[in-house]
Coordinates of C-alpha atoms in Angstrom, one line a residue:
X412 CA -123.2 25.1 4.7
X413 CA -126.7 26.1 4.7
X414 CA -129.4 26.3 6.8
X415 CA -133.2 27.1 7.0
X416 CA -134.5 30.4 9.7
X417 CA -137.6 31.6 9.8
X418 CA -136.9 34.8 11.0
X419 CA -138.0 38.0 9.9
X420 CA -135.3 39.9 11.3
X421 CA -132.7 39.8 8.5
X422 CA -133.9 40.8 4.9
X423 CA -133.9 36.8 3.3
X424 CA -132.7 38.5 -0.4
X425 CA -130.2 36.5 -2.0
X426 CA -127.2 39.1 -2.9
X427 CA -126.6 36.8 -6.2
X428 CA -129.4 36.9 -8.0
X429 CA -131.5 39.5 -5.7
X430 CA -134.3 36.9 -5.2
X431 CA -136.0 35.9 -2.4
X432 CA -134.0 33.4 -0.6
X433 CA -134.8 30.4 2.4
X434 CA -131.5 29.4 3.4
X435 CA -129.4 31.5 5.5
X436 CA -125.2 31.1 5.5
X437 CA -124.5 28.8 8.9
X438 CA -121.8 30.2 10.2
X439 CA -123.2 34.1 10.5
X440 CA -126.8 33.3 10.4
X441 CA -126.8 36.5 8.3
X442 CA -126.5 36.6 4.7
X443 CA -129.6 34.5 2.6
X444 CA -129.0 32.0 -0.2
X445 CA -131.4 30.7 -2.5
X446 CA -129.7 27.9 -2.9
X447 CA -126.1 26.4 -2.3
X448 CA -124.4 27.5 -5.6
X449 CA -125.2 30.9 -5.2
X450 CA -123.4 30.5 -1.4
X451 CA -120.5 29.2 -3.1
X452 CA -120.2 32.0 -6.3
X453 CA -120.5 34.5 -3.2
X454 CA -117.7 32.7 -0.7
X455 CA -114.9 35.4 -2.3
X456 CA -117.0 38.9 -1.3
X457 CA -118.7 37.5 1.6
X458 CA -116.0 35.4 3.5
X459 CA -114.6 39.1 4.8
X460 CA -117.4 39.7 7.0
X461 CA -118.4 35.6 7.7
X462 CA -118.6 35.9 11.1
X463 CA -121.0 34.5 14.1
X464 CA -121.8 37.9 15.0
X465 CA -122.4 41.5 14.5
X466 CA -121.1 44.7 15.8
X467 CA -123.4 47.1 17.9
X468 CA -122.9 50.3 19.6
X469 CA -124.4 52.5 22.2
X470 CA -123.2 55.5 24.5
X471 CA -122.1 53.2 27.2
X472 CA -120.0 50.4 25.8
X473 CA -119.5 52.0 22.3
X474 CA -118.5 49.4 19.5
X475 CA -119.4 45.4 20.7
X476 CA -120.0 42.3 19.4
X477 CA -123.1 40.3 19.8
X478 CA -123.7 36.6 19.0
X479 CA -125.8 36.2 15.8
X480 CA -126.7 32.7 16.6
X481 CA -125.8 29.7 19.0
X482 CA -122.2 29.5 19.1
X483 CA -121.1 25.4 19.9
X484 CA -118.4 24.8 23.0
X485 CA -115.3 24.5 21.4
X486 CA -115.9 26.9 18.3
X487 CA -113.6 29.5 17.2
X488 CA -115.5 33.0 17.6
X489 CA -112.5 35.0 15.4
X490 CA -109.5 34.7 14.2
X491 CA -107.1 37.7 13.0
X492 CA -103.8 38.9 12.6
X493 CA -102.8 42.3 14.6
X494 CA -103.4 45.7 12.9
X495 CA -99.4 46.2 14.8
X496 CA -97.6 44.4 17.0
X497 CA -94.4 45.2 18.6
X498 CA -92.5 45.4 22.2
X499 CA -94.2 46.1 25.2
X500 CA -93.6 49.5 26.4
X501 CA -91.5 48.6 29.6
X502 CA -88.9 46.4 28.3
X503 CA -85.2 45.6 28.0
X504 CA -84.2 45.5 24.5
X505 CA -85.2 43.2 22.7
X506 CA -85.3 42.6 18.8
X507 CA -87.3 44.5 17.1
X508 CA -88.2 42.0 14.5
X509 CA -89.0 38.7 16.3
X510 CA -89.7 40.5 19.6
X511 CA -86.9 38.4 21.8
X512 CA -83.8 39.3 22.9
X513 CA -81.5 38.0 20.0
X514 CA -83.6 40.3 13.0
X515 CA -82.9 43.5 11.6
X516 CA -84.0 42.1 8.6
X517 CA -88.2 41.7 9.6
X518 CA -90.5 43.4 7.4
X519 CA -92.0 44.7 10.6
X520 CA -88.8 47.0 11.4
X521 CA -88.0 48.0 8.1
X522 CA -90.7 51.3 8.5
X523 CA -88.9 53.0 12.1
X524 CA -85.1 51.5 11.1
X525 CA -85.4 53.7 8.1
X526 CA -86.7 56.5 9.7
X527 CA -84.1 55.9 12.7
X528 CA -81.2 56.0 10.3
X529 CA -82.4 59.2 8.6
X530 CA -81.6 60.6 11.8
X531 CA -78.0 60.9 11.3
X532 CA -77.1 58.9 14.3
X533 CA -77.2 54.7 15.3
X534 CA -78.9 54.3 18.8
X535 CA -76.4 53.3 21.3
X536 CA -77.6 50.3 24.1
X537 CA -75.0 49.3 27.0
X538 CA -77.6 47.5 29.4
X539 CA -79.5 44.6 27.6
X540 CA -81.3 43.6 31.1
X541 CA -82.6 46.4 32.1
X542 CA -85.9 49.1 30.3
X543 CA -84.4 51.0 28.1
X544 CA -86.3 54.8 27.3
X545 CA -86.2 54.2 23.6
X546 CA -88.0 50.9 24.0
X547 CA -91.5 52.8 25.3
X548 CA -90.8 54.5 22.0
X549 CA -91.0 52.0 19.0
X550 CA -94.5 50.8 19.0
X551 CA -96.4 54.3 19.1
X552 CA -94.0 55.2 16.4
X553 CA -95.0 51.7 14.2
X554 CA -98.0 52.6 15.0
X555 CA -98.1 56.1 13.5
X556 CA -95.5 55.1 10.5
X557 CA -98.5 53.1 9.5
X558 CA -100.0 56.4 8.3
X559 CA -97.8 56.3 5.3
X560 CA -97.1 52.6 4.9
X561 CA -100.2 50.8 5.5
X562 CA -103.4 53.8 5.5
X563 CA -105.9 51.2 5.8
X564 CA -104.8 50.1 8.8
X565 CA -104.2 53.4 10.3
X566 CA -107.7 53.8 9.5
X567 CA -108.9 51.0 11.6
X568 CA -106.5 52.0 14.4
X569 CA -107.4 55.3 14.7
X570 CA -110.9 54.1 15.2
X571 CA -110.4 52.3 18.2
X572 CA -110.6 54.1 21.6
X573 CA -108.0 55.9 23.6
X574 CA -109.6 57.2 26.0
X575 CA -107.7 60.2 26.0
X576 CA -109.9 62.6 27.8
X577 CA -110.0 60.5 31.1
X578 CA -106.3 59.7 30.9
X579 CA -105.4 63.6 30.0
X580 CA -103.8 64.5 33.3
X581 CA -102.9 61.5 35.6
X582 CA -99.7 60.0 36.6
X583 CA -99.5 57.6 33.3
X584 CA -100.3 60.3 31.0
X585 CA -97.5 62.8 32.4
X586 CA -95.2 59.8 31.7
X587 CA -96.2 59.0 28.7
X588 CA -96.0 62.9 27.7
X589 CA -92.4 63.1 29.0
X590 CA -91.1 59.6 27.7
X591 CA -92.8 58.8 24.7
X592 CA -94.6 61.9 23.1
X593 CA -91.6 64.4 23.7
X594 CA -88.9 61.8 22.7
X595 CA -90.2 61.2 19.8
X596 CA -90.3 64.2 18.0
X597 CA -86.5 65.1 19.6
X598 CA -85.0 61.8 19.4
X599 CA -86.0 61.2 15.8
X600 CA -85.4 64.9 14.8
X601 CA -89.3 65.0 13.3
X602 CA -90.5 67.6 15.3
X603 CA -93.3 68.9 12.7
X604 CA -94.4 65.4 11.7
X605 CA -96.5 64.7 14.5
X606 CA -98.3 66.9 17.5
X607 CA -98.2 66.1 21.0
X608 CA -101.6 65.0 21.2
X609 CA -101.2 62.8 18.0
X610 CA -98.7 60.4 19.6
X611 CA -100.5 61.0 22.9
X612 CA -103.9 59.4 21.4
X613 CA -101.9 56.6 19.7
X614 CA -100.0 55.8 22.9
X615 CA -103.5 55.6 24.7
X616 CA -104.9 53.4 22.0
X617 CA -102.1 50.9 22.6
X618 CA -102.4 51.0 26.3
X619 CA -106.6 50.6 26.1
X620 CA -106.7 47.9 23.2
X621 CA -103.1 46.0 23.8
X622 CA -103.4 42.6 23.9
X623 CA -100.4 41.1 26.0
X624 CA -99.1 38.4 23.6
X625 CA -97.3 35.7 25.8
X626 CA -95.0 33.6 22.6
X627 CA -91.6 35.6 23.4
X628 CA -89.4 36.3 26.5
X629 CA -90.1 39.1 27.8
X630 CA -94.1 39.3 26.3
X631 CA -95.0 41.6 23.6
X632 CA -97.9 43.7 22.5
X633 CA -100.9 43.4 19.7
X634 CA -103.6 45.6 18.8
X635 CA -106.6 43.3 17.0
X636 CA -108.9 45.5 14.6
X637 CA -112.5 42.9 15.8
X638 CA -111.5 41.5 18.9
X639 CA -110.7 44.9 20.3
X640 CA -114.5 45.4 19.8
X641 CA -115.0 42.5 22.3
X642 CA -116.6 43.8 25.8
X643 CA -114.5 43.2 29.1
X644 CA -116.0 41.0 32.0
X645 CA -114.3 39.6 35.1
X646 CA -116.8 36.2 33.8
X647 CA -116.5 36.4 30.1
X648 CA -117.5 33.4 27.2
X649 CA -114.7 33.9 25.4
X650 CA -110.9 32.6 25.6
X651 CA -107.9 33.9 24.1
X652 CA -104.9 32.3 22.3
X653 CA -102.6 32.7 19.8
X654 CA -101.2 30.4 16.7
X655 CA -97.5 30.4 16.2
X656 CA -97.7 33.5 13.7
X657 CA -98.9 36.1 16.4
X658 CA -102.8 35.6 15.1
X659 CA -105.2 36.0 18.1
X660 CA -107.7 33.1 18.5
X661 CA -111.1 34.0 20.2
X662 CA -113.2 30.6 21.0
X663 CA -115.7 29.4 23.1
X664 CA -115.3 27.3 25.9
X665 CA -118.9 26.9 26.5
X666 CA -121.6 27.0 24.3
X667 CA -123.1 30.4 23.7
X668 CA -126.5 31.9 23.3
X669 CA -127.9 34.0 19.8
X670 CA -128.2 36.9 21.4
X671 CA -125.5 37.3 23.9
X672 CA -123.0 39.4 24.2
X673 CA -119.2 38.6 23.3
X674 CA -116.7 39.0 26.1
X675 CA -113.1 38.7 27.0
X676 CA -111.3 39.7 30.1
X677 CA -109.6 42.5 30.3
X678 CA -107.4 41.9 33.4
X679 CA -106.6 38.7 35.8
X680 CA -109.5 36.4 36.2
X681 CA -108.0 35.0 39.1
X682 CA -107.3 38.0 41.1
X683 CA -109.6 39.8 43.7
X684 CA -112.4 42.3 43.2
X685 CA -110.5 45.2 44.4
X686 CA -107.8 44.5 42.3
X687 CA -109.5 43.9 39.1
X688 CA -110.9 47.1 39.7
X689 CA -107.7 48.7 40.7
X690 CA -106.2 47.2 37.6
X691 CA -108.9 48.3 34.9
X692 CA -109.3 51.7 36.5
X693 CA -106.0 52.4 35.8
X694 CA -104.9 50.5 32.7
X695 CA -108.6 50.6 30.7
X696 CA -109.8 53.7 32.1
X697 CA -113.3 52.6 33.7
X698 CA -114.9 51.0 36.2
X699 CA -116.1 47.4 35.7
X700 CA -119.8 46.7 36.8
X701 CA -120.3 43.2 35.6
X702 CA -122.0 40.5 37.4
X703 CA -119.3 39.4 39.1
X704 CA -118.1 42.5 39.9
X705 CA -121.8 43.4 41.3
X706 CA -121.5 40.2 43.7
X707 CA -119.1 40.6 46.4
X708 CA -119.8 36.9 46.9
X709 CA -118.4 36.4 44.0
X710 CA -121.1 33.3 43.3
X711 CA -120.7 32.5 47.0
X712 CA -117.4 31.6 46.8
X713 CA -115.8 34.1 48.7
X714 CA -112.6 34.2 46.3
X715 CA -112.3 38.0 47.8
X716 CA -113.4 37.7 51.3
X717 CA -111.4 37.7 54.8
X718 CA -112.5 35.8 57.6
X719 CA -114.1 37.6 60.8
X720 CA -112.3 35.7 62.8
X721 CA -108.7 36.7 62.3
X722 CA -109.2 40.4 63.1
X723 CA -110.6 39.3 66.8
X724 CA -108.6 37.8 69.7
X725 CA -110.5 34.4 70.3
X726 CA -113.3 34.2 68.5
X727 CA -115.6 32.0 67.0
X728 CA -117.4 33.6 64.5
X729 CA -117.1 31.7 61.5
X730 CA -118.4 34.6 59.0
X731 CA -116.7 36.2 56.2
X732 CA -115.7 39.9 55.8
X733 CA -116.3 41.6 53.2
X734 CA -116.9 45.5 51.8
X735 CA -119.3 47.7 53.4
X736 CA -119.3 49.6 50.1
X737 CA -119.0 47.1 47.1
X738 CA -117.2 50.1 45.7
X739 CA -114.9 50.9 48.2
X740 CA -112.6 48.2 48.7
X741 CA -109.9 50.0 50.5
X742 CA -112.8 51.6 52.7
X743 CA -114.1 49.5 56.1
X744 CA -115.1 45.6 55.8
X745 CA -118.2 44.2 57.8
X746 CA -118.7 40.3 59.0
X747 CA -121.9 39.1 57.1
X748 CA -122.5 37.6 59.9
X749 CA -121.7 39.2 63.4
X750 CA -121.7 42.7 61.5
X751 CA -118.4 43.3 63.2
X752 CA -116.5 46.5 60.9
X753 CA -112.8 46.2 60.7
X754 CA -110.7 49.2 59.2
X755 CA -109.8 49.3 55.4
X756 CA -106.3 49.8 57.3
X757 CA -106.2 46.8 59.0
X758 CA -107.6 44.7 55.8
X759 CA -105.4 46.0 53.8
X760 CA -102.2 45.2 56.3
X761 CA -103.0 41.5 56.1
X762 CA -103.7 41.4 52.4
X763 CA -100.0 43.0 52.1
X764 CA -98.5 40.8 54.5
X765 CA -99.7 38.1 52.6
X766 CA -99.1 38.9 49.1
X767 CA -95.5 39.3 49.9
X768 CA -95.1 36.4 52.3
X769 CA -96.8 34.9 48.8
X770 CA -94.2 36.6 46.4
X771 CA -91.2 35.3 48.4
X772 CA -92.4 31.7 49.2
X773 CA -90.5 28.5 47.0
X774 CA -94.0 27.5 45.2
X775 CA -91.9 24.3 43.9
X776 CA -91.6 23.0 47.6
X777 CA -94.6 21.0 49.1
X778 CA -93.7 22.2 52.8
X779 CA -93.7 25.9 51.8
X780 CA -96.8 25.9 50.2
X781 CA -98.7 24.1 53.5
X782 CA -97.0 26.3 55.9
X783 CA -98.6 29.1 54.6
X784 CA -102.3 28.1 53.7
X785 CA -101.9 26.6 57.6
X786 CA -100.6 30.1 58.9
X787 CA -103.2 32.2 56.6
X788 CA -106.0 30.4 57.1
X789 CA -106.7 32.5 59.7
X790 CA -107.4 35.5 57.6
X791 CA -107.8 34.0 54.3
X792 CA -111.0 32.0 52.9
X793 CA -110.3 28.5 51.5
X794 CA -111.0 30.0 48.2
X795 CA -109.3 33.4 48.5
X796 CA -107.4 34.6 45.4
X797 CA -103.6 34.0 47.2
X798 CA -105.2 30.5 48.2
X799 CA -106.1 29.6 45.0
X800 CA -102.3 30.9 44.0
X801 CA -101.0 28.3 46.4
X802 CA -103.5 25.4 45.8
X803 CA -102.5 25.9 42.2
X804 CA -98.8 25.1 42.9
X805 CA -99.6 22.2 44.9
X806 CA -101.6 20.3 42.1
X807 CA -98.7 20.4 40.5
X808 CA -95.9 19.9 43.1
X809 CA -97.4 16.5 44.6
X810 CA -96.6 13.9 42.4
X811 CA -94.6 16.1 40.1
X812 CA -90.9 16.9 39.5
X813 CA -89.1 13.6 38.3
X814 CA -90.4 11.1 35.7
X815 CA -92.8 8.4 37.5
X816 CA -92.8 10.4 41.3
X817 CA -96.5 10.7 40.7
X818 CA -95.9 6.5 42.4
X819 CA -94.0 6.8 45.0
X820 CA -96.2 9.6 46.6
X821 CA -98.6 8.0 49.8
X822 CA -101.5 7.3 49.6
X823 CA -103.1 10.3 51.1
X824 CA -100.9 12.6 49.3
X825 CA -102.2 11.3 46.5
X826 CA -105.7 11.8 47.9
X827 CA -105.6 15.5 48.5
X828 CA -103.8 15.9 45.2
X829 CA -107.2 14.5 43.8
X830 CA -109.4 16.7 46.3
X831 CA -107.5 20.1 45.4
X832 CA -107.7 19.5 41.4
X833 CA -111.4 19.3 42.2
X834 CA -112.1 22.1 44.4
X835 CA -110.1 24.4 41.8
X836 CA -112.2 23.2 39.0
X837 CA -115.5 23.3 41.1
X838 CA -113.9 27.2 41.6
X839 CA -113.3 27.9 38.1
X840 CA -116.7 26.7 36.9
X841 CA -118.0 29.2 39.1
X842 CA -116.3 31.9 38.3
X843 CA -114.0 31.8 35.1
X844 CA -115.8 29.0 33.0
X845 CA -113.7 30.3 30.2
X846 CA -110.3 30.3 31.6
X847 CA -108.9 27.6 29.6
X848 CA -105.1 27.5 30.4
X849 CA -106.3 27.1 34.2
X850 CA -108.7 24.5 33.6
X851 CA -106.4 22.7 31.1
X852 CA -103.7 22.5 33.9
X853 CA -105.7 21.4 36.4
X854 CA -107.6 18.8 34.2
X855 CA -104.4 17.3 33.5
X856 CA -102.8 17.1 37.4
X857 CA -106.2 15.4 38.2
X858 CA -106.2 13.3 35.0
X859 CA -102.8 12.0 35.9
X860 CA -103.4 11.5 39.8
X861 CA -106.4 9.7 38.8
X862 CA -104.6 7.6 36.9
X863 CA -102.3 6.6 39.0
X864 CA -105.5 6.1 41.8
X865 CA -106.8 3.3 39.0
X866 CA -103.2 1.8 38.8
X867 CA -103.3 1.4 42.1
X868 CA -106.8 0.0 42.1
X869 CA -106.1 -2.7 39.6
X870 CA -103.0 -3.9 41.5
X871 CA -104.7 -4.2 44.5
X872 CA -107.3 -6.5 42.6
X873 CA -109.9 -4.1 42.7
X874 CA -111.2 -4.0 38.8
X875 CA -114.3 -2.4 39.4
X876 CA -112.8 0.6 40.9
X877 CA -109.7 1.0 38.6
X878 CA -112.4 1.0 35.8
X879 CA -114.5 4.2 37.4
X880 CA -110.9 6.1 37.7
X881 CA -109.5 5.2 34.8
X882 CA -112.4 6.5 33.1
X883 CA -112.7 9.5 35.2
X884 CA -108.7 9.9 34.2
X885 CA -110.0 10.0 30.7
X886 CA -112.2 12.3 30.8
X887 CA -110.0 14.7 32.3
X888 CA -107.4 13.9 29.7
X889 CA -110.2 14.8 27.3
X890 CA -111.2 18.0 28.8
X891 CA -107.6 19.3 28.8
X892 CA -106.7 18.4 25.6
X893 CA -110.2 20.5 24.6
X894 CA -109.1 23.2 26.6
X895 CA -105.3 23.7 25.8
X896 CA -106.1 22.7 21.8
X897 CA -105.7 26.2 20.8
X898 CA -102.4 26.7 22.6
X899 CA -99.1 27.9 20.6
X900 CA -96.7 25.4 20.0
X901 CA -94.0 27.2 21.8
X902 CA -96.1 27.5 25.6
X903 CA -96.3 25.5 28.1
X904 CA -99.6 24.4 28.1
X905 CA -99.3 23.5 24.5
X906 CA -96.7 20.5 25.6
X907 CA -99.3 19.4 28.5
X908 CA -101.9 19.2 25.8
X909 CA -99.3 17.1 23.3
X910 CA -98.6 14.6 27.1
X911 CA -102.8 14.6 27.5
X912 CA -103.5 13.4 23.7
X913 CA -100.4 10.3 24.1
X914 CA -102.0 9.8 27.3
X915 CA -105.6 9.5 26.4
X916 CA -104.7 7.0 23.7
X917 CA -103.2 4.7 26.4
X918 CA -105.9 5.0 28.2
X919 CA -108.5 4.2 25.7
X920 CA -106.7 1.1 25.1
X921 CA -106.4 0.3 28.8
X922 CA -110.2 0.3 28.4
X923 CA -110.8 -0.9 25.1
X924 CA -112.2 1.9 23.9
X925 CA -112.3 2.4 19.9
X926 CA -112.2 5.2 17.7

């Protein structure tokens, strides 16, 4: 497909007969045609780089991606198969091949198994529940096998980053010296064929670039060539899935500018500002300062905040607590509005009481999950991240279970099912518009309470009313099936986007709506 620019930005030279050329390639807005057969006799060279953006680079962020025109809600950014994949470095055992825990026989093993059996003995495995040291081993070996069985992709690897220098030294790195980069070379009986710092640079380009890939029990691990060149922000435009072969799948939720910036998060959306920042210091080795990250607030929703009013004996102030520093978040807190300062201590103490009052708690059970938003709501915003954990779990508890409970629930129930769906999605929208599995979830619990809502409407002879829910139910249904379209067959989410398209349909006719 073909379409006229008038830009002057790009050089407008057709590549197949070197004349000067109107019509630019649609999908990367960066190639010129003069004309639609040329496009077509040039498909086969330029298909490879055919993409809706273009890689920059700068001290700062090194290597990114930037979009080269207005990417549509809904499109696929990139798709790709992984320069290696293989089992996550903390791991029972699991096979090698298919990455779960029951085929010697993949292509993808054949490169260590050989080099395993050359050394004279067969590894021996008693536990099968528990990490096993030789586990941390096997992807920074595939990895650097790859010098001799795939160069070109060893190429690519090796120009991703590791960022070994600020790793060099801390508690991760001494591990990964001791388990992986000295084991190697002893367990295998190769001590010439690779240097300390060799395996050490591989290991940190696994642990930097790693994409968690959640299609086997326990997950494994992927390293993408292009989408590792995607920026990290804590409010990215991008989503991430996977197709049933292990491909990633980059797409866009929301429709994207020409010009912006492509980004994916690189830790837990749906965690707090101190411990996305915790969690990429570590892991990613830097600091986030996005937008999000910049705004305690968080876009005024307070999804990190405490309230003043737990941390003094009766009072009324109704403010929120939050950082003196925004990049100190284990240093003192101050109410935004009494300006009361309580200890990073004392924040902290609640915060840990709570995420392991959290941890232990039967999510399943209705009664559990009210008894503590009732007892935390002392400390805890409405929309505080361990909140949000719980209101989650509720969506889905009231109403759900057994085939048809979704009736017998009261009236009110069914109510503040309805009114928690919304407030998470009026949360997301404000900050993680591109966290699709969330919003597909949460679509659907509404979708289906709303539903119910209309059934309930048209047997109480109320037409008018059934017809504004049912339609309101449809639209949900909609919106999750957009969200959770991407979804691998064998997830979750991809069976509560299968229920939303049978759904829909009924639906549609329930309202005589054609195709």
């Amino acid at each position: 497909m073909l379409e006229d620019e008038d830009s002057d930005r790009i050089e407008k030279i057709c590549p197949v007969c070197m004349k000067e050329a109107s019509k630019r390639c649609a999908r990367c807005a960066m190639v010129y045609y003069c004309c639609v057969e040329h496009q077509q006799k040039d498909w086969k060279v330029h298909k490879v780089t055919c993409q809706p953006f273009k890689i920059f680079s700068n001290e700062q962020y090194g290597r990114f991606l930037v979009a080269t025109r207005d990417i549509k809600a809904g499109e696929i950014v990139l798709k790709e198969s992984p320069l290696v994949h293989g089992p996550a470095q903390i791991t029972g055992p699991v096979c090698v091949g298919c990455l779960q825990r029951s085929c010697q026989d993949s292509p993808s093993h054949q490169a260590e198994c050989k080099f395993t059996i050359a050394r004279g003995s067969k590894i021996s495995i008693q536990h099968f529940y528990v990490p096993h040291p030789t586990y941390q081993c096997l992807m920074p070996l595939r990895c650097l096998l790859l010098a001799e069985s795939d160069p070109a992709r060893w190429d690519a690897l090796l120009k991703l980053e590791s960022h070994e220098d600020e790793r060099r030294g801390s508690e991760q790195w001494r591990n990964d010296r001791e388990g992986v980069a000295k084991l190697i070379p002893r367990f295998f009986k190769c001590e010439n064929k690779w240097d300390e710092d060799e395996i050490l640079r591989v290991v940190g380009i696994i642990q930097v670039n790693g994409h968690e890939v959640p299609m086997t029990e326990p997950s494994s691990v992927a390293i993408y060539n292009m989408a590792s060149m995607l920026e990290h922000s804590c409010r990215p435009n991008l989503a991430k899935s996977f197709t049933n072969r292990g491909e990633v799948v980059i797409w866009a939720p929301n429709p994207i500018k020409r010009g912006d910036r492509l980004s994916i998060c690189y830790t837990d959306v749906l965690w707090t500002t101190g411990n996305r920042l915790e969690h990429l210091q570590q892991t990613k080795m830097f600091r986030c300062e996005c937008e999000r990250c910049n705004d305690p607030t968080e876009y005024e929703t307070y999804f990190s905040a405490l309230r003043c009013s737990g941390f003094q004996k009766d009072s009324k102030c109704k403010g929120y607590l939050l950082p003196v520093n925004k990049a100190e978040w284990t240093d003192s807190w101050k109410c935004l509005k009494c300006s009361k300062e309580v200890t990073g201590a004392a924040v902290c103490q609640i915060l840990e009481r709570a995420r392991m009052d959290l941890e232990a708690m039967e999510k399943h059970r209705e009664d559990h999950c009210n008894r503590y938003m009732k007892h935390y709501s002392k400390w805890l915003t409405t929309n505080h991240q361990f909140m949000v954990d719980v209101k989650i779990s509720l969506s889905q508890v009231i109403g759900g279970g057994q085939l048809e409970a979704i009736k017998k629930i009261p009236y009110d129930k069914l109510m503040n099912k309805i009114k928690i769906c919304q407030d998470l999605i009026a949360l997301f929208e404000k900050i993680c518009p591109a966290e699709a599995r969330a919003f597909g979830a949460t679509r659907f619990e509404l979708h289906a309470a709303l539903a119910e809502l209309g059934r309930r409407s048209t047997e109480a002879n109320n037409p008018a009313a059934a017809a504004v829910q049912l339609e309101d139910s449809l639209h949900n249904a909609n919106e999750c099936i957009r969200m959770l379209l991407h979804e691998p067959s064998m997830l979750m989410e991809s069976k509560i986007c299968a229920q939303a398209r049978i759904n829909s349909n009924t639906l549609k006719a329930l309202l005589g709506i054609k195709e």
